[in-house]
Coordinates of C-alpha atoms in Angstrom, one line a residue:
Chain A
M77 CA 12.2 4.8 -35.7
M78 CA 11.0 4.3 -32.2
L79 CA 12.8 1.0 -31.3
A80 CA 15.8 -0.5 -33.1
L81 CA 17.4 -3.7 -31.9
S82 CA 20.3 -5.2 -33.8
N83 CA 21.7 -8.5 -32.9
L84 CA 20.5 -8.1 -29.3
T85 CA 21.8 -11.1 -27.3
V86 CA 21.4 -11.8 -23.5
R87 CA 23.2 -14.7 -22.0
R88 CA 22.5 -16.5 -18.8
G89 CA 25.7 -18.3 -18.1
D90 CA 26.8 -19.5 -21.6
C91 CA 23.2 -20.1 -22.8
P92 CA 21.7 -17.3 -24.9
V93 CA 18.2 -16.5 -23.6
V94 CA 17.7 -13.8 -26.2
D95 CA 19.6 -14.7 -29.4
R96 CA 20.7 -12.1 -32.0
V97 CA 17.3 -10.4 -32.2
T98 CA 17.1 -7.7 -34.8
L99 CA 13.9 -5.7 -34.9
T100 CA 12.7 -2.2 -35.7
V101 CA 9.4 -0.7 -34.6
G102 CA 8.1 2.4 -36.2
P103 CA 5.2 4.8 -35.5
G104 CA 1.7 3.4 -36.0
E105 CA 2.7 -0.2 -35.2
F106 CA 1.1 -2.3 -32.5
V107 CA 3.5 -5.3 -32.2
G108 CA 2.4 -8.5 -30.5
L109 CA 5.3 -10.4 -29.0
I110 CA 4.2 -14.1 -28.9
G111 CA 6.0 -17.3 -28.1
P112 CA 5.8 -20.1 -25.5
N113 CA 6.8 -19.8 -21.9
G114 CA 10.5 -19.3 -21.5
A115 CA 10.9 -18.2 -25.1
G116 CA 12.6 -14.9 -23.9
K117 CA 9.8 -12.4 -24.3
T118 CA 10.3 -10.7 -20.9
T119 CA 14.1 -10.9 -21.2
L120 CA 13.9 -9.3 -24.6
L121 CA 11.8 -6.4 -23.3
R122 CA 14.0 -5.8 -20.3
A123 CA 17.2 -6.0 -22.4
A124 CA 15.8 -3.6 -25.0
L125 CA 15.3 -1.1 -22.1
G126 CA 18.9 -1.6 -21.1
F127 CA 18.1 -3.3 -17.7
L128 CA 20.2 -6.4 -18.5
A129 CA 23.8 -6.8 -19.7
H130 CA 23.6 -7.6 -23.4
E131 CA 25.5 -7.8 -26.6
G132 CA 24.4 -6.1 -29.7
E133 CA 22.5 -2.8 -29.8
S134 CA 19.3 -1.4 -28.5
S135 CA 18.4 2.2 -29.4
L136 CA 16.7 2.6 -25.9
A137 CA 19.7 1.3 -23.9
R138 CA 21.9 4.1 -25.3
L139 CA 19.7 6.9 -23.8
T140 CA 20.2 8.4 -20.4
P141 CA 17.6 7.3 -17.8
R142 CA 15.7 10.6 -18.1
E143 CA 15.7 10.6 -21.9
R144 CA 14.6 7.0 -21.9
A145 CA 11.7 7.7 -19.5
R146 CA 10.5 10.2 -21.9
A147 CA 10.9 8.0 -25.0
V148 CA 9.4 4.7 -23.6
A149 CA 7.0 3.6 -20.9
F150 CA 7.3 0.1 -19.5
L151 CA 4.6 -2.1 -17.9
P152 CA 6.3 -4.9 -16.1
Q153 CA 4.7 -8.3 -15.8
A154 CA 4.7 -8.3 -12.0
R155 CA 1.9 -6.0 -11.0
E156 CA 3.4 -4.5 -8.0
I157 CA 1.7 -1.9 -5.9
A158 CA 3.6 -1.7 -2.6
W159 CA 1.6 0.9 -0.6
P160 CA -2.1 1.6 -0.3
V161 CA -2.1 4.9 -2.3
D162 CA -5.3 6.0 -4.1
V163 CA -5.7 5.4 -7.8
E164 CA -5.2 9.0 -8.9
T165 CA -1.9 9.2 -7.0
L166 CA -0.7 6.0 -8.5
V167 CA -1.5 7.0 -12.1
A168 CA 0.2 10.3 -11.5
L169 CA 3.4 8.5 -10.7
G170 CA 3.7 8.1 -14.5
R171 CA 4.3 11.8 -14.8
A172 CA 7.5 11.5 -12.8
P173 CA 9.9 11.8 -15.9
H174 CA 8.2 15.0 -17.0
L175 CA 7.8 16.7 -13.6
G176 CA 9.3 20.0 -12.7
R177 CA 9.0 20.9 -9.1
A178 CA 5.4 19.8 -8.8
M179 CA 2.5 18.6 -10.9
G180 CA 1.6 21.1 -13.5
V181 CA -1.6 21.7 -15.6
E182 CA -0.2 19.5 -18.5
D183 CA 0.6 16.7 -15.9
R184 CA -3.0 16.8 -14.5
A185 CA -4.4 16.7 -18.0
A186 CA -2.2 13.7 -18.9
V187 CA -3.4 11.8 -15.8
E188 CA -7.0 12.7 -16.7
R189 CA -6.6 11.4 -20.2
A190 CA -5.1 8.1 -18.9
L191 CA -7.9 7.6 -16.5
Q192 CA -10.4 8.2 -19.2
R193 CA -8.8 5.9 -21.7
M194 CA -8.9 3.0 -19.1
G195 CA -12.4 3.9 -17.9
L196 CA -11.2 4.6 -14.4
E197 CA -12.8 8.0 -13.8
G198 CA -14.9 6.6 -11.0
Y199 CA -11.9 4.9 -9.3
R200 CA -9.9 8.1 -8.6
A201 CA -10.2 8.0 -4.8
R202 CA -10.2 4.3 -4.4
V203 CA -7.2 2.6 -2.6
A204 CA -5.3 0.8 -5.3
T205 CA -4.2 -2.1 -3.2
A206 CA -7.9 -2.8 -2.2
L207 CA -8.9 -3.3 -5.9
S208 CA -9.3 -6.7 -7.6
G209 CA -6.3 -8.0 -9.6
G210 CA -7.9 -7.1 -12.9
E211 CA -8.7 -3.6 -11.7
Q212 CA -5.2 -3.2 -10.5
A213 CA -3.9 -4.2 -13.9
R214 CA -6.1 -1.5 -15.6
V215 CA -4.8 1.1 -13.1
L216 CA -1.2 0.1 -13.8
I217 CA -1.8 0.4 -17.6
A218 CA -3.3 3.9 -16.9
R219 CA -0.1 4.7 -15.1
A220 CA 2.0 3.8 -18.1
L221 CA -0.4 5.7 -20.4
A222 CA 0.1 8.9 -18.2
Q223 CA 3.7 8.8 -19.0
E224 CA 2.6 9.7 -22.6
T225 CA 5.7 8.4 -24.4
P226 CA 5.9 7.7 -28.1
L227 CA 6.6 4.1 -27.3
L228 CA 5.0 1.6 -24.8
L229 CA 6.5 -1.7 -23.9
A230 CA 4.1 -3.9 -22.1
D231 CA 4.8 -7.4 -20.6
E232 CA 1.6 -9.4 -20.7
P233 CA -0.7 -6.4 -20.1
V234 CA -4.0 -8.3 -20.6
A235 CA -3.2 -11.5 -18.8
G236 CA -5.9 -12.2 -16.2
L237 CA -8.3 -9.6 -17.3
D238 CA -12.0 -10.4 -18.1
P239 CA -13.0 -10.4 -21.8
E240 CA -14.4 -6.9 -21.8
S241 CA -11.3 -5.4 -20.1
Q242 CA -9.0 -7.4 -22.4
I243 CA -10.7 -6.1 -25.5
R244 CA -10.8 -2.5 -24.2
A245 CA -7.2 -2.6 -23.3
M246 CA -6.3 -4.0 -26.7
Q247 CA -8.4 -1.2 -28.3
V248 CA -6.5 1.3 -26.3
F249 CA -3.2 0.1 -27.5
Q250 CA -4.7 0.0 -31.1
D251 CA -5.8 3.6 -30.6
L252 CA -2.3 4.6 -29.4
A253 CA -0.8 3.1 -32.6
A254 CA -3.4 4.8 -34.8
E255 CA -2.5 8.1 -33.2
G256 CA 1.1 7.6 -34.5
R257 CA 2.7 6.1 -31.4
A258 CA 3.9 2.5 -31.1
V259 CA 3.1 -0.4 -28.7
V260 CA 5.1 -3.6 -28.2
A261 CA 3.2 -6.0 -25.9
S262 CA 3.9 -9.7 -25.1
I263 CA 0.6 -11.6 -25.4
H264 CA -0.3 -15.2 -24.8
D265 CA -3.8 -15.0 -26.2
L266 CA -3.3 -15.7 -29.9
G267 CA -6.9 -14.7 -30.7
L268 CA -6.5 -11.3 -29.2
A269 CA -3.1 -10.8 -30.8
A270 CA -4.4 -11.7 -34.2
R271 CA -7.4 -9.4 -34.0
H272 CA -5.7 -6.3 -32.6
C273 CA -2.0 -6.2 -33.4
T274 CA -0.8 -4.8 -36.7
R275 CA 2.2 -7.1 -36.6
L276 CA 3.3 -10.2 -34.7
V277 CA 6.8 -11.3 -33.8
L278 CA 7.1 -14.9 -32.9
L279 CA 9.9 -15.8 -30.5
A280 CA 11.2 -19.3 -29.8
R281 CA 14.3 -20.1 -27.8
G282 CA 15.3 -16.5 -27.8
Q283 CA 15.3 -16.2 -31.6
V284 CA 12.8 -14.4 -33.9
V285 CA 11.1 -17.3 -35.9
A286 CA 8.6 -15.2 -37.8
D287 CA 7.9 -11.5 -38.1
G288 CA 5.0 -10.0 -40.1
P289 CA 1.2 -9.4 -40.3
P290 CA -0.7 -11.8 -38.1
A291 CA -1.9 -14.0 -40.9
A292 CA 1.7 -14.5 -42.1
V293 CA 2.9 -15.4 -38.7
L294 CA 0.1 -17.6 -37.4
T295 CA 0.6 -20.4 -40.0
A296 CA -0.1 -24.0 -39.2
E297 CA 3.6 -24.8 -39.6
N298 CA 4.8 -22.1 -37.2
M299 CA 2.1 -23.0 -34.6
A300 CA 3.1 -26.7 -34.7
A301 CA 6.8 -26.0 -34.6
V302 CA 6.9 -23.3 -31.9
F303 CA 3.9 -24.0 -29.7
G304 CA 3.3 -27.6 -30.5
V305 CA -0.5 -27.0 -31.1
R306 CA -2.9 -27.3 -34.0
V307 CA -4.6 -23.9 -34.6
F308 CA -7.9 -23.0 -36.3
Y309 CA -7.5 -19.8 -38.3
A310 CA -10.2 -18.1 -40.3
E311 CA -10.8 -14.7 -41.8
T312 CA -14.3 -13.7 -41.0
P313 CA -16.3 -10.5 -41.6
E314 CA -15.5 -9.7 -38.0
G315 CA -11.8 -10.1 -38.5
P316 CA -9.5 -13.0 -38.0
V317 CA -10.5 -15.8 -35.6
V318 CA -7.8 -18.0 -34.0
Q319 CA -8.4 -20.9 -31.7
P320 CA -5.9 -23.5 -30.6
L321 CA -7.5 -26.9 -31.0
G322 CA -5.1 -29.6 -29.8
V323 CA -1.5 -30.4 -29.1
T324 CA 0.7 -32.0 -31.9
R325 CA 3.5 -33.5 -29.8
Chain B
M5 CA -6.5 16.5 7.6
S6 CA -4.5 18.0 4.7
Y7 CA -0.8 17.2 4.3
R8 CA 0.3 20.7 5.3
G9 CA -2.0 20.6 8.2
L10 CA -0.5 17.3 9.4
L11 CA 3.1 18.7 9.2
A12 CA 2.0 21.8 11.0
A13 CA 0.4 19.8 13.8
L14 CA 3.4 17.5 14.1
G15 CA 5.6 20.6 14.1
A16 CA 3.6 22.1 16.9
L17 CA 3.8 18.9 18.9
V18 CA 7.6 18.7 18.5
T19 CA 7.9 22.3 19.6
L20 CA 5.7 21.7 22.7
L21 CA 7.6 18.5 23.6
F22 CA 10.9 20.3 23.1
A23 CA 9.8 23.0 25.5
A24 CA 8.6 20.4 28.0
S25 CA 11.9 18.5 27.8
L26 CA 13.6 21.7 28.8
L27 CA 11.4 22.2 31.8
V28 CA 11.4 18.6 33.2
G29 CA 14.2 17.5 35.4
P30 CA 15.4 16.5 38.9
A31 CA 16.5 20.1 39.6
A32 CA 13.2 21.8 40.7
L33 CA 13.4 25.0 38.7
G34 CA 10.6 27.4 38.3
F35 CA 9.2 28.0 34.8
T36 CA 10.0 31.7 34.5
E37 CA 13.3 31.2 36.1
S38 CA 14.4 28.5 33.7
V39 CA 13.2 30.3 30.6
V40 CA 14.9 33.5 31.7
A41 CA 18.1 31.6 32.5
L42 CA 18.2 29.8 29.2
L43 CA 17.6 32.9 27.1
T44 CA 19.5 35.6 29.0
G45 CA 22.2 33.7 30.9
R46 CA 21.2 35.3 34.2
G47 CA 21.4 33.1 37.4
E48 CA 24.5 31.0 37.6
A49 CA 23.3 27.5 38.8
V50 CA 20.1 27.6 36.7
V51 CA 21.9 28.6 33.6
L52 CA 24.3 25.7 34.1
V53 CA 21.4 23.3 34.4
M54 CA 19.5 24.7 31.5
R55 CA 22.3 25.3 29.0
E56 CA 24.7 22.5 29.9
I57 CA 22.3 19.7 30.9
R58 CA 18.8 20.1 29.6
L59 CA 19.4 21.9 26.4
P60 CA 21.8 19.3 25.0
R61 CA 19.4 16.6 26.1
A62 CA 16.4 18.1 24.4
L63 CA 18.4 18.9 21.3
L64 CA 19.6 15.3 21.1
G65 CA 16.1 14.0 21.6
L66 CA 15.0 16.0 18.8
M67 CA 17.8 15.2 16.4
V68 CA 18.1 11.4 17.3
G69 CA 14.3 11.0 17.1
A70 CA 14.1 12.9 13.7
V71 CA 16.8 10.8 12.0
L72 CA 15.5 7.5 13.3
G73 CA 12.0 8.3 12.1
L74 CA 13.3 9.6 8.7
S75 CA 15.7 6.8 8.0
G76 CA 13.0 4.2 9.0
A77 CA 10.6 5.8 6.5
A78 CA 13.3 5.8 3.8
M79 CA 14.3 2.2 4.5
Q80 CA 10.6 1.0 4.5
G81 CA 10.1 2.9 1.2
F82 CA 13.1 1.4 -0.4
L83 CA 12.4 -2.1 0.7
R84 CA 8.7 -1.7 0.2
N85 CA 8.2 -3.4 3.5
P86 CA 6.5 -1.9 6.6
L87 CA 8.6 -4.1 8.8
A88 CA 11.9 -2.6 7.8
E89 CA 13.8 -0.3 10.2
P90 CA 17.0 1.7 9.9
G91 CA 19.0 -0.9 11.9
L92 CA 18.3 -3.5 9.1
I93 CA 21.5 -2.7 7.2
G94 CA 23.7 -3.3 10.2
V95 CA 24.7 0.3 10.9
S96 CA 23.3 0.5 14.4
S97 CA 24.8 -2.8 15.6
S98 CA 28.2 -1.9 14.0
A99 CA 28.2 1.5 15.6
A100 CA 27.3 -0.2 19.0
L101 CA 30.2 -2.6 18.5
G102 CA 32.6 0.4 17.9
A103 CA 31.3 2.0 21.1
V104 CA 31.5 -1.2 23.1
I105 CA 35.1 -1.6 22.1
A106 CA 35.9 1.9 23.2
L107 CA 34.3 1.2 26.6
Q108 CA 36.1 -2.2 26.9
T109 CA 39.6 -0.9 26.0
G110 CA 39.3 2.1 28.3
I111 CA 39.8 4.7 25.6
A112 CA 36.3 5.9 26.2
A113 CA 37.5 7.1 29.6
A114 CA 40.5 8.8 28.1
F115 CA 38.6 11.6 26.4
T116 CA 35.0 12.6 25.9
L117 CA 34.6 11.9 22.2
A118 CA 36.4 8.6 22.1
L119 CA 33.2 6.6 22.4
P120 CA 31.1 8.5 19.8
L121 CA 34.1 8.5 17.4
A122 CA 34.6 4.8 17.8
A123 CA 30.9 4.3 17.1
L124 CA 31.1 6.4 14.0
A125 CA 34.1 4.3 12.9
G126 CA 32.0 1.2 13.4
A127 CA 29.2 2.6 11.3
A128 CA 31.6 3.6 8.5
L129 CA 33.1 0.1 8.5
S130 CA 29.6 -1.5 8.2
V131 CA 28.9 0.6 5.1
L132 CA 32.1 -0.6 3.4
L133 CA 31.1 -4.1 4.3
I134 CA 27.5 -3.8 3.1
L135 CA 28.7 -2.3 -0.2
G136 CA 31.2 -5.1 -0.6
L137 CA 28.6 -7.8 0.2
A138 CA 25.6 -6.5 -1.6
G139 CA 27.6 -5.2 -4.6
P140 CA 27.4 -1.7 -6.2
R141 CA 24.1 -2.7 -7.9
G142 CA 21.7 -5.4 -6.9
G143 CA 18.2 -5.4 -5.4
A144 CA 16.6 -5.1 -2.1
L145 CA 17.1 -8.8 -1.2
A146 CA 20.9 -8.6 -1.4
L147 CA 20.8 -5.5 0.8
I148 CA 18.7 -7.2 3.5
L149 CA 20.8 -10.4 3.5
A150 CA 24.0 -8.4 3.7
G151 CA 22.5 -6.3 6.5
I152 CA 21.4 -9.3 8.5
A153 CA 24.9 -10.9 8.1
I154 CA 26.6 -7.7 9.3
S155 CA 24.2 -7.3 12.3
A156 CA 24.9 -10.8 13.3
L157 CA 28.6 -10.3 13.1
A158 CA 28.5 -7.1 15.0
G159 CA 26.3 -8.8 17.6
A160 CA 28.7 -11.6 17.9
G161 CA 31.5 -9.0 18.4
V162 CA 29.6 -7.3 21.2
A163 CA 29.0 -10.7 22.9
L164 CA 32.6 -11.5 22.6
V165 CA 33.6 -8.1 24.3
L166 CA 31.2 -8.8 27.1
N167 CA 32.5 -12.3 27.4
L168 CA 36.0 -11.1 27.8
S169 CA 35.3 -8.2 30.0
P170 CA 37.7 -8.1 33.0
N171 CA 35.1 -7.5 35.7
P172 CA 31.3 -7.3 36.2
F173 CA 31.4 -3.4 36.4
A174 CA 32.9 -3.1 32.9
A175 CA 30.3 -5.5 31.6
M176 CA 27.6 -3.6 33.4
E177 CA 28.8 -0.3 31.9
I178 CA 28.6 -1.8 28.4
V179 CA 25.2 -3.2 29.0
F180 CA 23.8 0.0 30.3
W181 CA 25.3 2.0 27.5
M182 CA 23.7 -0.3 24.9
M183 CA 20.2 0.4 26.4
G184 CA 20.3 3.8 25.0
S185 CA 20.0 7.1 26.9
L186 CA 20.2 10.8 26.5
A187 CA 21.2 11.5 30.1
D188 CA 24.4 13.4 30.9
R189 CA 25.2 14.4 27.3
S190 CA 26.8 17.8 26.7
M191 CA 26.8 20.3 23.9
V192 CA 30.0 18.6 22.7
H193 CA 28.0 15.5 21.8
V194 CA 25.4 17.7 20.0
A195 CA 28.2 19.5 18.0
L196 CA 29.8 16.1 17.1
A197 CA 26.5 14.4 15.9
A198 CA 24.9 17.4 14.2
P199 CA 27.0 17.7 11.1
F200 CA 26.6 13.9 10.3
M201 CA 22.9 13.9 11.1
L202 CA 22.3 17.1 9.0
L203 CA 24.1 15.7 6.0
G204 CA 22.4 12.3 6.3
T205 CA 19.0 14.0 6.7
L206 CA 19.5 16.1 3.6
M207 CA 20.5 13.1 1.7
L208 CA 17.5 11.0 2.8
L209 CA 15.1 13.8 2.0
T210 CA 16.1 13.8 -1.6
L211 CA 14.9 10.3 -2.1
G212 CA 11.1 11.1 -2.1
R213 CA 10.4 10.8 -5.8
G214 CA 12.5 7.8 -6.3
L215 CA 10.8 6.0 -3.5
D216 CA 7.4 7.1 -4.8
A217 CA 8.3 5.5 -8.2
L218 CA 9.5 2.3 -6.4
T219 CA 5.9 1.8 -5.3
L220 CA 5.5 0.1 -8.7
G221 CA 8.6 -2.1 -8.3
E222 CA 12.2 -1.8 -9.4
D223 CA 11.7 -2.3 -13.1
A224 CA 8.9 0.2 -13.3
A225 CA 10.9 2.7 -11.3
E226 CA 14.0 2.3 -13.4
A227 CA 11.8 2.7 -16.6
M228 CA 10.6 6.0 -15.1
G229 CA 14.1 7.3 -15.0
V230 CA 15.0 6.5 -11.4
R231 CA 18.7 5.6 -11.1
L232 CA 18.3 2.7 -8.7
G233 CA 22.0 2.3 -8.1
R234 CA 22.4 5.8 -7.0
L235 CA 19.2 5.8 -4.9
R236 CA 20.6 2.8 -3.0
L237 CA 24.0 4.5 -2.4
V238 CA 22.3 7.7 -1.1
L239 CA 20.0 5.6 1.1
I240 CA 22.9 3.6 2.6
F241 CA 25.2 6.6 3.1
G242 CA 22.3 8.8 4.4
T243 CA 21.2 6.1 6.9
A244 CA 24.7 5.4 8.0
L245 CA 25.6 9.1 8.6
S246 CA 22.5 9.9 10.5
V247 CA 21.9 6.6 12.4
G248 CA 25.6 6.0 13.0
A249 CA 25.8 9.5 14.7
A250 CA 22.5 8.8 16.6
V251 CA 23.9 5.6 18.1
A252 CA 27.2 7.3 18.7
V253 CA 25.6 9.9 21.1
A254 CA 22.5 8.0 22.3
G255 CA 23.3 4.3 22.2
T256 CA 20.8 2.0 20.4
V257 CA 17.2 3.2 20.6
G258 CA 15.0 0.8 18.9
F259 CA 11.5 0.8 17.5
V260 CA 11.3 4.5 16.7
G261 CA 12.3 3.9 13.1
L262 CA 9.8 1.1 12.8
V263 CA 6.8 2.4 14.6
V264 CA 6.7 6.1 13.6
P265 CA 6.6 5.6 9.8
H266 CA 4.0 3.0 10.3
V267 CA 1.7 5.1 12.4
L268 CA 2.0 8.1 10.1
R269 CA 1.6 6.2 6.8
P270 CA -2.2 6.3 6.6
L271 CA -2.2 10.0 7.4
V272 CA -0.1 10.9 4.4
G273 CA -2.0 8.8 1.9
A274 CA 0.7 6.1 2.0
R275 CA 3.0 8.2 -0.3
P276 CA 6.7 7.5 0.6
S277 CA 7.8 11.0 -0.4
R278 CA 5.3 12.6 2.0
L279 CA 6.1 10.2 4.7
L280 CA 9.7 11.3 4.9
P281 CA 9.3 14.8 6.5
A282 CA 6.3 13.5 8.5
A283 CA 8.2 10.6 10.0
A284 CA 11.2 12.9 10.9
L285 CA 8.8 15.2 12.9
G286 CA 7.0 12.2 14.3
G287 CA 10.3 10.5 15.3
A288 CA 11.4 13.6 17.1
A289 CA 8.0 13.9 18.9
M290 CA 8.2 10.2 20.0
L291 CA 11.7 10.4 21.3
L292 CA 11.2 13.7 23.1
A293 CA 8.1 12.2 24.7
A294 CA 9.9 9.0 25.7
D295 CA 12.8 11.0 27.2
I296 CA 10.4 13.1 29.2
A297 CA 8.6 9.9 30.3
V298 CA 11.8 8.3 31.6
R299 CA 12.5 11.4 33.8
V300 CA 8.9 11.5 35.1
I301 CA 8.2 7.8 35.6
A302 CA 11.4 7.1 37.6
P303 CA 13.2 10.2 38.4
D304 CA 15.8 8.5 40.6
R305 CA 16.3 5.2 39.0
D306 CA 17.9 6.3 35.6
L307 CA 15.4 4.4 33.5
K308 CA 17.0 3.9 30.1
L309 CA 15.5 5.5 27.0
G310 CA 15.9 2.5 24.8
V311 CA 14.2 0.2 27.4
L312 CA 11.1 2.5 27.3
T313 CA 10.9 2.7 23.6
A314 CA 11.2 -1.0 23.3
L315 CA 8.6 -1.5 26.0
V316 CA 6.1 0.7 24.1
G317 CA 7.3 -0.4 20.7
S318 CA 7.2 -4.2 20.9
P319 CA 3.6 -4.5 21.9
F320 CA 2.9 -2.3 19.0
F321 CA 4.9 -4.5 16.8
L322 CA 2.8 -7.5 17.9
H323 CA -0.3 -5.6 17.1
L324 CA 1.1 -4.8 13.7
I325 CA 1.8 -8.5 12.9
W326 CA -1.7 -9.5 14.3
R327 CA -3.4 -6.9 12.1
M328 CA -1.5 -8.0 9.0
R329 CA -2.4 -11.5 9.6
R330 CA -6.1 -10.6 10.0
L331 CA -6.0 -8.6 6.7
E332 CA -4.3 -11.4 4.8
A333 CA -6.7 -14.1 6.1

């Protein structure tokens, strides 16, 4: 098991923001975390990592910081790059938890694999802060990939990317899962989530409302109750197609 | 230029300026004469000038400049802000308050080390305050706000002491001390400050990797195994030890900790870990150069070091703001 949460609860004041979430994620899974704004997706991810005071259990929060950094990579929602470092240096930061005294052969190879997966070989020497927002997002995903952990937690990794980059990033996450690793990513685009994730977890007011294969989660009832929208859903030869059509409330 | 090349060049510059600092002064000594006196101890008056006046001055310039540059680079790396400087957490102003109280009460005149010890006590107090205010954990913002509050409080304390000073001469002494200077310091000052500065420097130099990871923000750094709470503690104590000791022996010398990391950042590929040693060398070079300049520009007017660094530093600061605005536009 790569991630095991049991009755995870986070309170802001008295109000639970994440409410008794129980969840296990195993190898080969690409879990899409969906839910409206304020449903507690970010809080759930941060609490699972042990960054927030919580009740209940998270398998990651029990690890020491160094063990955790080798078990899970985290891609925060805020895409922060504080200094104008070059792309290769930035991606190499992901090797920090594995580093001995300096970058070794294996570290360089990992950076190379990450750059390749995200199609960034041509960007190596570019200054990261001078790239466009979407390019920065891809560089930051590469940084998390370079950490080469069994589990990747990503908070809205594809928001703001162009369609090609979105699909490519989702395919990278799919590939990771196919290789026996696991990915948990919060995603707002229901269409992308339905097509690429192996499993969806629907969160509303901090609680898990539905958990299962995309078709079982994206039901008309769930969509109306949680998002307040009518959704078109069809299985096509090209895979499931999901499109929100209108609001129901 | 490669990183090693840059460090070597900065090292050579510091060595050169250190030597120059030993050779510049009101006592007109010949080059050979001074070097021989310094190294062998032959020639009584010359030995006195070299070993008791110029050597401590050059050493303090080196040490104070290095810790100001280093702590400035560490502070900027931690806060991820190029406008941060070591005085931001209130250590400098609190150390100054301690020194000013020592001057006011007259204990500074009682024995040589009273003033620096009072300044160190002020710095120590500010650390306790900042940890109390910003909490054991907590982000960069809490630290900045606590630092501003402490600086304001210490500034008010200094103003109060000046306000209540018994006569204009006492006030003048305080004002002059606060301008920062390396003149008339002895090896006793060097010996007092050195252990604190060394310990602080070693602490700050361990922060490189953590600061590198912080480039991606606090959450990402924490997820990469950085213990943020510990990093912050080491930063605060390292800065307090080294900057507190610097203020204790040299008064408040501004702008070195702000300007030096900023100038060197592009030359190290903007990596915080590489900036730390470079900024230490750069700070030493800047302060040695400034201290030589005050002796050359106005040999008989006792131009204060802090005045000069501020005179050079603030136009640079304006330039920095102007350039940032242009880049953001």
